[in-house]
Amino acid sequence: PDELAPVATEWFDRGGGTLGVRVYLEFADERPTTQTATAVGERLVGPADYLVEVIAAYAELGVADLSIVPGQDDHTVLRTIDALAVDVLPQLAAVIE
């Protein structure tokens, strides 16, 4: 979200409409010290509270279309989807509105 902030500001200042972003999220037990680079960009890896924080930060920038790519393989995809459904989305509902 920090890297997107100036782009989002310019987008809306120039009259841009819906801002859509694709993010690569992965649930992990511990909060990262840095983002983990992948061949397709940056993966945001961390526990549910970190993922809530990241998604809320995108919402604060005005992102209205957030496309989430959960994990990189069967194990991380299933684990991330489970965390999103059980922990992240319920917390997010209380944060965004």
PDB file of N, CA and C in Angstrom:
ATOM      1  N   PRO A   1       0.801  -1.215   0.000  1.00  0.00           N
ATOM      2  CA  PRO A   1       0.000   0.000   0.000  1.00  0.00           C
ATOM      3  C   PRO A   1       0.841   1.276   0.000  1.00  0.00           C
ATOM      4  N   ASP A   2       1.974   1.254   0.687  1.00  0.00           N
ATOM      5  CA  ASP A   2       2.813   2.454   0.742  1.00  0.00           C
ATOM      6  C   ASP A   2       3.305   2.853  -0.640  1.00  0.00           C
ATOM      7  N   GLU A   3       3.687   1.870  -1.439  1.00  0.00           N
ATOM      8  CA  GLU A   3       4.181   2.159  -2.779  1.00  0.00           C
ATOM      9  C   GLU A   3       3.058   2.625  -3.702  1.00  0.00           C
ATOM     10  N   LEU A   4       1.836   2.199  -3.447  1.00  0.00           N
ATOM     11  CA  LEU A   4       0.702   2.571  -4.284  1.00  0.00           C
ATOM     12  C   LEU A   4       0.176   3.959  -3.962  1.00  0.00           C
ATOM     13  N   ALA A   5       0.434   4.474  -2.773  1.00  0.00           N
ATOM     14  CA  ALA A   5      -0.153   5.736  -2.320  1.00  0.00           C
ATOM     15  C   ALA A   5       0.015   6.889  -3.313  1.00  0.00           C
ATOM     16  N   PRO A   6       1.223   7.175  -3.814  1.00  0.00           N
ATOM     17  CA  PRO A   6       1.330   8.301  -4.745  1.00  0.00           C
ATOM     18  C   PRO A   6       0.607   8.045  -6.071  1.00  0.00           C
ATOM     19  N   VAL A   7       0.586   6.809  -6.511  1.00  0.00           N
ATOM     20  CA  VAL A   7      -0.113   6.460  -7.747  1.00  0.00           C
ATOM     21  C   VAL A   7      -1.614   6.642  -7.552  1.00  0.00           C
ATOM     22  N   ALA A   8      -2.132   6.192  -6.414  1.00  0.00           N
ATOM     23  CA  ALA A   8      -3.563   6.335  -6.128  1.00  0.00           C
ATOM     24  C   ALA A   8      -3.953   7.806  -6.056  1.00  0.00           C
ATOM     25  N   THR A   9      -3.135   8.605  -5.406  1.00  0.00           N
ATOM     26  CA  THR A   9      -3.415  10.043  -5.307  1.00  0.00           C
ATOM     27  C   THR A   9      -3.482  10.663  -6.690  1.00  0.00           C
ATOM     28  N   GLU A  10      -2.496  10.377  -7.521  1.00  0.00           N
ATOM     29  CA  GLU A  10      -2.492  10.932  -8.880  1.00  0.00           C
ATOM     30  C   GLU A  10      -3.687  10.412  -9.679  1.00  0.00           C
ATOM     31  N   TRP A  11      -3.997   9.132  -9.520  1.00  0.00           N
ATOM     32  CA  TRP A  11      -5.125   8.522 -10.223  1.00  0.00           C
ATOM     33  C   TRP A  11      -6.419   9.311  -9.950  1.00  0.00           C
ATOM     34  N   PHE A  12      -6.699   9.533  -8.675  1.00  0.00           N
ATOM     35  CA  PHE A  12      -7.930  10.222  -8.312  1.00  0.00           C
ATOM     36  C   PHE A  12      -7.865  11.716  -8.636  1.00  0.00           C
ATOM     37  N   ASP A  13      -6.695  12.342  -8.479  1.00  0.00           N
ATOM     38  CA  ASP A  13      -6.541  13.759  -8.818  1.00  0.00           C
ATOM     39  C   ASP A  13      -6.805  14.021 -10.298  1.00  0.00           C
ATOM     40  N   ARG A  14      -6.499  13.051 -11.145  1.00  0.00           N
ATOM     41  CA  ARG A  14      -6.713  13.203 -12.591  1.00  0.00           C
ATOM     42  C   ARG A  14      -8.084  12.702 -13.039  1.00  0.00           C
ATOM     43  N   GLY A  15      -8.935  12.378 -12.065  1.00  0.00           N
ATOM     44  CA  GLY A  15     -10.293  11.983 -12.398  1.00  0.00           C
ATOM     45  C   GLY A  15     -10.497  10.506 -12.641  1.00  0.00           C
ATOM     46  N   GLY A  16      -9.561   9.686 -12.218  1.00  0.00           N
ATOM     47  CA  GLY A  16      -9.683   8.244 -12.410  1.00  0.00           C
ATOM     48  C   GLY A  16     -10.908   7.687 -11.691  1.00  0.00           C
ATOM     49  N   GLY A  17     -11.446   6.628 -12.236  1.00  0.00           N
ATOM     50  CA  GLY A  17     -12.618   5.974 -11.654  1.00  0.00           C
ATOM     51  C   GLY A  17     -12.201   4.923 -10.645  1.00  0.00           C
ATOM     52  N   THR A  18     -12.848   3.769 -10.718  1.00  0.00           N
ATOM     53  CA  THR A  18     -12.565   2.682  -9.790  1.00  0.00           C
ATOM     54  C   THR A  18     -11.100   2.276  -9.878  1.00  0.00           C
ATOM     55  N   LEU A  19     -10.454   2.218  -8.741  1.00  0.00           N
ATOM     56  CA  LEU A  19      -9.056   1.798  -8.683  1.00  0.00           C
ATOM     57  C   LEU A  19      -9.013   0.327  -8.296  1.00  0.00           C
ATOM     58  N   GLY A  20      -8.447  -0.491  -9.170  1.00  0.00           N
ATOM     59  CA  GLY A  20      -8.328  -1.920  -8.921  1.00  0.00           C
ATOM     60  C   GLY A  20      -6.879  -2.339  -8.788  1.00  0.00           C
ATOM     61  N   VAL A  21      -6.622  -3.264  -7.872  1.00  0.00           N
ATOM     62  CA  VAL A  21      -5.265  -3.728  -7.604  1.00  0.00           C
ATOM     63  C   VAL A  21      -5.298  -5.237  -7.382  1.00  0.00           C
ATOM     64  N   ARG A  22      -4.290  -5.916  -7.884  1.00  0.00           N
ATOM     65  CA  ARG A  22      -4.123  -7.344  -7.598  1.00  0.00           C
ATOM     66  C   ARG A  22      -3.002  -7.482  -6.582  1.00  0.00           C
ATOM     67  N   VAL A  23      -3.280  -8.225  -5.492  1.00  0.00           N
ATOM     68  CA  VAL A  23      -2.272  -8.438  -4.459  1.00  0.00           C
ATOM     69  C   VAL A  23      -2.085  -9.930  -4.219  1.00  0.00           C
ATOM     70  N   TYR A  24      -0.887 -10.281  -3.867  1.00  0.00           N
ATOM     71  CA  TYR A  24      -0.525 -11.660  -3.559  1.00  0.00           C
ATOM     72  C   TYR A  24      -0.387 -11.759  -2.044  1.00  0.00           C
ATOM     73  N   LEU A  25      -1.339 -12.443  -1.415  1.00  0.00           N
ATOM     74  CA  LEU A  25      -1.346 -12.595   0.042  1.00  0.00           C
ATOM     75  C   LEU A  25      -1.077 -14.037   0.409  1.00  0.00           C
ATOM     76  N   GLU A  26      -0.427 -14.207   1.528  1.00  0.00           N
ATOM     77  CA  GLU A  26      -0.209 -15.556   2.037  1.00  0.00           C
ATOM     78  C   GLU A  26      -0.250 -15.530   3.558  1.00  0.00           C
ATOM     79  N   PHE A  27      -1.077 -16.395   4.124  1.00  0.00           N
ATOM     80  CA  PHE A  27      -1.164 -16.502   5.578  1.00  0.00           C
ATOM     81  C   PHE A  27       0.080 -17.196   6.114  1.00  0.00           C
ATOM     82  N   ALA A  28       0.605 -16.671   7.212  1.00  0.00           N
ATOM     83  CA  ALA A  28       1.734 -17.288   7.914  1.00  0.00           C
ATOM     84  C   ALA A  28       1.538 -17.040   9.407  1.00  0.00           C
ATOM     85  N   ASP A  29       2.191 -17.822  10.215  1.00  0.00           N
ATOM     86  CA  ASP A  29       2.024 -17.697  11.663  1.00  0.00           C
ATOM     87  C   ASP A  29       2.684 -16.448  12.240  1.00  0.00           C
ATOM     88  N   GLU A  30       3.742 -15.965  11.603  1.00  0.00           N
ATOM     89  CA  GLU A  30       4.473 -14.825  12.142  1.00  0.00           C
ATOM     90  C   GLU A  30       4.432 -13.642  11.199  1.00  0.00           C
ATOM     91  N   ARG A  31       4.487 -12.467  11.772  1.00  0.00           N
ATOM     92  CA  ARG A  31       4.517 -11.228  11.004  1.00  0.00           C
ATOM     93  C   ARG A  31       5.894 -11.085  10.360  1.00  0.00           C
ATOM     94  N   PRO A  32       5.938 -10.693   9.088  1.00  0.00           N
ATOM     95  CA  PRO A  32       7.232 -10.582   8.407  1.00  0.00           C
ATOM     96  C   PRO A  32       8.007  -9.347   8.839  1.00  0.00           C
ATOM     97  N   THR A  33       9.310  -9.409   8.673  1.00  0.00           N
ATOM     98  CA  THR A  33      10.119  -8.217   8.904  1.00  0.00           C
ATOM     99  C   THR A  33      10.233  -7.423   7.608  1.00  0.00           C
ATOM    100  N   THR A  34      10.098  -8.100   6.466  1.00  0.00           N
ATOM    101  CA  THR A  34      10.079  -7.436   5.158  1.00  0.00           C
ATOM    102  C   THR A  34       9.134  -8.208   4.252  1.00  0.00           C
ATOM    103  N   GLN A  35       8.780  -7.586   3.128  1.00  0.00           N
ATOM    104  CA  GLN A  35       7.967  -8.291   2.142  1.00  0.00           C
ATOM    105  C   GLN A  35       8.837  -9.311   1.432  1.00  0.00           C
ATOM    106  N   THR A  36       8.227 -10.374   0.960  1.00  0.00           N
ATOM    107  CA  THR A  36       8.948 -11.442   0.290  1.00  0.00           C
ATOM    108  C   THR A  36       8.768 -11.301  -1.216  1.00  0.00           C
ATOM    109  N   ALA A  37       9.851 -11.112  -1.933  1.00  0.00           N
ATOM    110  CA  ALA A  37       9.768 -10.910  -3.377  1.00  0.00           C
ATOM    111  C   ALA A  37       9.453 -12.216  -4.089  1.00  0.00           C
ATOM    112  N   THR A  38       8.669 -12.128  -5.143  1.00  0.00           N
ATOM    113  CA  THR A  38       8.384 -13.262  -6.004  1.00  0.00           C
ATOM    114  C   THR A  38       8.575 -12.820  -7.447  1.00  0.00           C
ATOM    115  N   ALA A  39       8.464 -13.741  -8.360  1.00  0.00           N
ATOM    116  CA  ALA A  39       8.637 -13.421  -9.773  1.00  0.00           C
ATOM    117  C   ALA A  39       7.537 -12.510 -10.292  1.00  0.00           C
ATOM    118  N   VAL A  40       6.399 -12.483  -9.638  1.00  0.00           N
ATOM    119  CA  VAL A  40       5.277 -11.693 -10.117  1.00  0.00           C
ATOM    120  C   VAL A  40       5.057 -10.415  -9.321  1.00  0.00           C
ATOM    121  N   GLY A  41       5.921 -10.087  -8.425  1.00  0.00           N
ATOM    122  CA  GLY A  41       5.764  -8.881  -7.636  1.00  0.00           C
ATOM    123  C   GLY A  41       6.064  -9.134  -6.182  1.00  0.00           C
ATOM    124  N   GLU A  42       5.306  -8.514  -5.317  1.00  0.00           N
ATOM    125  CA  GLU A  42       5.509  -8.660  -3.879  1.00  0.00           C
ATOM    126  C   GLU A  42       4.404  -9.509  -3.280  1.00  0.00           C
ATOM    127  N   ARG A  43       4.793 -10.488  -2.481  1.00  0.00           N
ATOM    128  CA  ARG A  43       3.853 -11.288  -1.704  1.00  0.00           C
ATOM    129  C   ARG A  43       3.779 -10.672  -0.330  1.00  0.00           C
ATOM    130  N   LEU A  44       2.583 -10.452   0.168  1.00  0.00           N
ATOM    131  CA  LEU A  44       2.403  -9.948   1.519  1.00  0.00           C
ATOM    132  C   LEU A  44       2.080 -11.143   2.397  1.00  0.00           C
ATOM    133  N   VAL A  45       3.012 -11.490   3.270  1.00  0.00           N
ATOM    134  CA  VAL A  45       2.935 -12.726   4.040  1.00  0.00           C
ATOM    135  C   VAL A  45       2.869 -12.388   5.521  1.00  0.00           C
ATOM    136  N   GLY A  46       1.867 -12.964   6.222  1.00  0.00           N
ATOM    137  CA  GLY A  46       1.795 -12.743   7.653  1.00  0.00           C
ATOM    138  C   GLY A  46       0.533 -13.313   8.257  1.00  0.00           C
ATOM    139  N   PRO A  47       0.358 -13.106   9.568  1.00  0.00           N
ATOM    140  CA  PRO A  47      -0.814 -13.623  10.271  1.00  0.00           C
ATOM    141  C   PRO A  47      -2.064 -12.810   9.928  1.00  0.00           C
ATOM    142  N   ALA A  48      -3.193 -13.256  10.409  1.00  0.00           N
ATOM    143  CA  ALA A  48      -4.473 -12.627  10.067  1.00  0.00           C
ATOM    144  C   ALA A  48      -4.490 -11.137  10.369  1.00  0.00           C
ATOM    145  N   ASP A  49      -3.995 -10.719  11.528  1.00  0.00           N
ATOM    146  CA  ASP A  49      -4.045  -9.289  11.865  1.00  0.00           C
ATOM    147  C   ASP A  49      -3.222  -8.450  10.891  1.00  0.00           C
ATOM    148  N   TYR A  50      -2.118  -8.990  10.401  1.00  0.00           N
ATOM    149  CA  TYR A  50      -1.308  -8.293   9.400  1.00  0.00           C
ATOM    150  C   TYR A  50      -2.067  -8.189   8.077  1.00  0.00           C
ATOM    151  N   LEU A  51      -2.714  -9.272   7.656  1.00  0.00           N
ATOM    152  CA  LEU A  51      -3.464  -9.248   6.406  1.00  0.00           C
ATOM    153  C   LEU A  51      -4.635  -8.270   6.493  1.00  0.00           C
ATOM    154  N   VAL A  52      -5.291  -8.206   7.645  1.00  0.00           N
ATOM    155  CA  VAL A  52      -6.360  -7.223   7.855  1.00  0.00           C
ATOM    156  C   VAL A  52      -5.796  -5.815   7.698  1.00  0.00           C
ATOM    157  N   GLU A  53      -4.664  -5.567   8.317  1.00  0.00           N
ATOM    158  CA  GLU A  53      -4.015  -4.258   8.263  1.00  0.00           C
ATOM    159  C   GLU A  53      -3.693  -3.862   6.817  1.00  0.00           C
ATOM    160  N   VAL A  54      -3.156  -4.797   6.058  1.00  0.00           N
ATOM    161  CA  VAL A  54      -2.776  -4.525   4.664  1.00  0.00           C
ATOM    162  C   VAL A  54      -4.015  -4.246   3.809  1.00  0.00           C
ATOM    163  N   ILE A  55      -5.035  -5.091   3.928  1.00  0.00           N
ATOM    164  CA  ILE A  55      -6.242  -4.902   3.127  1.00  0.00           C
ATOM    165  C   ILE A  55      -6.924  -3.582   3.496  1.00  0.00           C
ATOM    166  N   ALA A  56      -6.983  -3.253   4.776  1.00  0.00           N
ATOM    167  CA  ALA A  56      -7.570  -1.985   5.214  1.00  0.00           C
ATOM    168  C   ALA A  56      -6.787  -0.797   4.668  1.00  0.00           C
ATOM    169  N   ALA A  57      -5.468  -0.924   4.583  1.00  0.00           N
ATOM    170  CA  ALA A  57      -4.643   0.153   4.034  1.00  0.00           C
ATOM    171  C   ALA A  57      -4.970   0.397   2.562  1.00  0.00           C
ATOM    172  N   TYR A  58      -5.218  -0.671   1.804  1.00  0.00           N
ATOM    173  CA  TYR A  58      -5.634  -0.500   0.413  1.00  0.00           C
ATOM    174  C   TYR A  58      -6.977   0.210   0.341  1.00  0.00           C
ATOM    175  N   ALA A  59      -7.907  -0.155   1.206  1.00  0.00           N
ATOM    176  CA  ALA A  59      -9.221   0.493   1.230  1.00  0.00           C
ATOM    177  C   ALA A  59      -9.086   1.984   1.536  1.00  0.00           C
ATOM    178  N   GLU A  60      -8.197   2.327   2.467  1.00  0.00           N
ATOM    179  CA  GLU A  60      -7.973   3.730   2.819  1.00  0.00           C
ATOM    180  C   GLU A  60      -7.437   4.533   1.642  1.00  0.00           C
ATOM    181  N   LEU A  61      -6.707   3.879   0.747  1.00  0.00           N
ATOM    182  CA  LEU A  61      -6.192   4.554  -0.452  1.00  0.00           C
ATOM    183  C   LEU A  61      -7.281   4.762  -1.496  1.00  0.00           C
ATOM    184  N   GLY A  62      -8.435   4.121  -1.313  1.00  0.00           N
ATOM    185  CA  GLY A  62      -9.514   4.242  -2.274  1.00  0.00           C
ATOM    186  C   GLY A  62      -9.630   3.076  -3.227  1.00  0.00           C
ATOM    187  N   VAL A  63      -8.877   2.017  -2.969  1.00  0.00           N
ATOM    188  CA  VAL A  63      -8.971   0.828  -3.814  1.00  0.00           C
ATOM    189  C   VAL A  63     -10.345   0.204  -3.595  1.00  0.00           C
ATOM    190  N   ALA A  64     -11.117   0.107  -4.677  1.00  0.00           N
ATOM    191  CA  ALA A  64     -12.472  -0.444  -4.585  1.00  0.00           C
ATOM    192  C   ALA A  64     -12.560  -1.842  -5.174  1.00  0.00           C
ATOM    193  N   ASP A  65     -11.538  -2.250  -5.906  1.00  0.00           N
ATOM    194  CA  ASP A  65     -11.515  -3.573  -6.530  1.00  0.00           C
ATOM    195  C   ASP A  65     -10.187  -4.229  -6.168  1.00  0.00           C
ATOM    196  N   LEU A  66     -10.201  -5.048  -5.129  1.00  0.00           N
ATOM    197  CA  LEU A  66      -8.987  -5.718  -4.666  1.00  0.00           C
ATOM    198  C   LEU A  66      -9.057  -7.183  -5.057  1.00  0.00           C
ATOM    199  N   SER A  67      -8.207  -7.571  -5.969  1.00  0.00           N
ATOM    200  CA  SER A  67      -8.134  -8.957  -6.421  1.00  0.00           C
ATOM    201  C   SER A  67      -7.026  -9.646  -5.634  1.00  0.00           C
ATOM    202  N   ILE A  68      -7.392 -10.687  -4.887  1.00  0.00           N
ATOM    203  CA  ILE A  68      -6.439 -11.372  -4.013  1.00  0.00           C
ATOM    204  C   ILE A  68      -6.017 -12.698  -4.627  1.00  0.00           C
ATOM    205  N   VAL A  69      -4.718 -12.887  -4.763  1.00  0.00           N
ATOM    206  CA  VAL A  69      -4.147 -14.169  -5.169  1.00  0.00           C
ATOM    207  C   VAL A  69      -3.623 -14.805  -3.883  1.00  0.00           C
ATOM    208  N   PRO A  70      -4.285 -15.866  -3.399  1.00  0.00           N
ATOM    209  CA  PRO A  70      -3.931 -16.429  -2.092  1.00  0.00           C
ATOM    210  C   PRO A  70      -2.900 -17.549  -2.167  1.00  0.00           C
ATOM    211  N   GLY A  71      -1.685 -17.274  -1.744  1.00  0.00           N
ATOM    212  CA  GLY A  71      -0.666 -18.314  -1.697  1.00  0.00           C
ATOM    213  C   GLY A  71      -0.049 -18.628  -3.047  1.00  0.00           C
ATOM    214  N   GLN A  72       0.831 -19.657  -3.053  1.00  0.00           N
ATOM    215  CA  GLN A  72       1.573 -20.006  -4.267  1.00  0.00           C
ATOM    216  C   GLN A  72       1.456 -21.466  -4.651  1.00  0.00           C
ATOM    217  N   ASP A  73       1.053 -22.308  -3.733  1.00  0.00           N
ATOM    218  CA  ASP A  73       0.926 -23.736  -4.022  1.00  0.00           C
ATOM    219  C   ASP A  73      -0.315 -24.246  -3.299  1.00  0.00           C
ATOM    220  N   ASP A  74      -0.667 -25.507  -3.500  1.00  0.00           N
ATOM    221  CA  ASP A  74      -1.894 -26.035  -2.905  1.00  0.00           C
ATOM    222  C   ASP A  74      -1.971 -25.788  -1.403  1.00  0.00           C
ATOM    223  N   HIS A  75      -0.882 -26.075  -0.705  1.00  0.00           N
ATOM    224  CA  HIS A  75      -0.879 -25.926   0.752  1.00  0.00           C
ATOM    225  C   HIS A  75      -1.104 -24.474   1.170  1.00  0.00           C
ATOM    226  N   THR A  76      -0.330 -23.538   0.614  1.00  0.00           N
ATOM    227  CA  THR A  76      -0.455 -22.139   1.034  1.00  0.00           C
ATOM    228  C   THR A  76      -1.761 -21.516   0.548  1.00  0.00           C
ATOM    229  N   VAL A  77      -2.261 -21.948  -0.606  1.00  0.00           N
ATOM    230  CA  VAL A  77      -3.543 -21.435  -1.091  1.00  0.00           C
ATOM    231  C   VAL A  77      -4.666 -21.838  -0.139  1.00  0.00           C
ATOM    232  N   LEU A  78      -4.739 -23.129   0.197  1.00  0.00           N
ATOM    233  CA  LEU A  78      -5.792 -23.600   1.095  1.00  0.00           C
ATOM    234  C   LEU A  78      -5.682 -22.964   2.476  1.00  0.00           C
ATOM    235  N   ARG A  79      -4.474 -22.862   2.987  1.00  0.00           N
ATOM    236  CA  ARG A  79      -4.262 -22.255   4.303  1.00  0.00           C
ATOM    237  C   ARG A  79      -4.653 -20.777   4.296  1.00  0.00           C
ATOM    238  N   THR A  80      -4.310 -20.080   3.221  1.00  0.00           N
ATOM    239  CA  THR A  80      -4.629 -18.656   3.123  1.00  0.00           C
ATOM    240  C   THR A  80      -6.124 -18.437   2.961  1.00  0.00           C
ATOM    241  N   ILE A  81      -6.774 -19.225   2.118  1.00  0.00           N
ATOM    242  CA  ILE A  81      -8.226 -19.089   1.940  1.00  0.00           C
ATOM    243  C   ILE A  81      -8.952 -19.355   3.260  1.00  0.00           C
ATOM    244  N   ASP A  82      -8.524 -20.363   3.987  1.00  0.00           N
ATOM    245  CA  ASP A  82      -9.125 -20.663   5.287  1.00  0.00           C
ATOM    246  C   ASP A  82      -8.965 -19.477   6.234  1.00  0.00           C
ATOM    247  N   ALA A  83      -7.766 -18.920   6.299  1.00  0.00           N
ATOM    248  CA  ALA A  83      -7.516 -17.780   7.189  1.00  0.00           C
ATOM    249  C   ALA A  83      -8.341 -16.566   6.760  1.00  0.00           C
ATOM    250  N   LEU A  84      -8.458 -16.347   5.456  1.00  0.00           N
ATOM    251  CA  LEU A  84      -9.263 -15.225   4.977  1.00  0.00           C
ATOM    252  C   LEU A  84     -10.717 -15.379   5.412  1.00  0.00           C
ATOM    253  N   ALA A  85     -11.267 -16.574   5.243  1.00  0.00           N
ATOM    254  CA  ALA A  85     -12.678 -16.814   5.571  1.00  0.00           C
ATOM    255  C   ALA A  85     -12.948 -16.788   7.071  1.00  0.00           C
ATOM    256  N   VAL A  86     -12.064 -17.405   7.838  1.00  0.00           N
ATOM    257  CA  VAL A  86     -12.321 -17.582   9.268  1.00  0.00           C
ATOM    258  C   VAL A  86     -11.866 -16.384  10.102  1.00  0.00           C
ATOM    259  N   ASP A  87     -10.721 -15.801   9.778  1.00  0.00           N
ATOM    260  CA  ASP A  87     -10.137 -14.763  10.629  1.00  0.00           C
ATOM    261  C   ASP A  87     -10.107 -13.370  10.009  1.00  0.00           C
ATOM    262  N   VAL A  88      -9.671 -13.272   8.760  1.00  0.00           N
ATOM    263  CA  VAL A  88      -9.425 -11.960   8.155  1.00  0.00           C
ATOM    264  C   VAL A  88     -10.722 -11.225   7.832  1.00  0.00           C
ATOM    265  N   LEU A  89     -11.627 -11.833   7.069  1.00  0.00           N
ATOM    266  CA  LEU A  89     -12.836 -11.133   6.654  1.00  0.00           C
ATOM    267  C   LEU A  89     -13.717 -10.690   7.821  1.00  0.00           C
ATOM    268  N   PRO A  90     -13.915 -11.519   8.856  1.00  0.00           N
ATOM    269  CA  PRO A  90     -14.693 -11.024   9.994  1.00  0.00           C
ATOM    270  C   PRO A  90     -14.044  -9.807  10.676  1.00  0.00           C
ATOM    271  N   GLN A  91     -12.724  -9.814  10.813  1.00  0.00           N
ATOM    272  CA  GLN A  91     -12.035  -8.660  11.405  1.00  0.00           C
ATOM    273  C   GLN A  91     -12.131  -7.452  10.489  1.00  0.00           C
ATOM    274  N   LEU A  92     -12.014  -7.682   9.200  1.00  0.00           N
ATOM    275  CA  LEU A  92     -12.043  -6.597   8.227  1.00  0.00           C
ATOM    276  C   LEU A  92     -13.390  -5.890   8.215  1.00  0.00           C
ATOM    277  N   ALA A  93     -14.462  -6.649   8.384  1.00  0.00           N
ATOM    278  CA  ALA A  93     -15.802  -6.059   8.400  1.00  0.00           C
ATOM    279  C   ALA A  93     -15.924  -5.016   9.503  1.00  0.00           C
ATOM    280  N   ALA A  94     -15.233  -5.231  10.616  1.00  0.00           N
ATOM    281  CA  ALA A  94     -15.282  -4.271  11.720  1.00  0.00           C
ATOM    282  C   ALA A  94     -14.396  -3.051  11.479  1.00  0.00           C
ATOM    283  N   VAL A  95     -13.385  -3.202  10.626  1.00  0.00           N
ATOM    284  CA  VAL A  95     -12.420  -2.132  10.382  1.00  0.00           C
ATOM    285  C   VAL A  95     -12.864  -1.213   9.250  1.00  0.00           C
ATOM    286  N   ILE A  96     -13.417  -1.797   8.200  1.00  0.00           N
ATOM    287  CA  ILE A  96     -13.789  -1.009   7.011  1.00  0.00           C
ATOM    288  C   ILE A  96     -15.280  -0.698   7.057  1.00  0.00           C
ATOM    289  N   GLU A  97     -15.609   0.555   7.081  1.00  0.00           N
ATOM    290  CA  GLU A  97     -16.975   1.077   6.971  1.00  0.00           C
ATOM    291  C   GLU A  97     -17.028   2.472   7.389  1.00  0.00           C
TER     292      GLU A  97
END
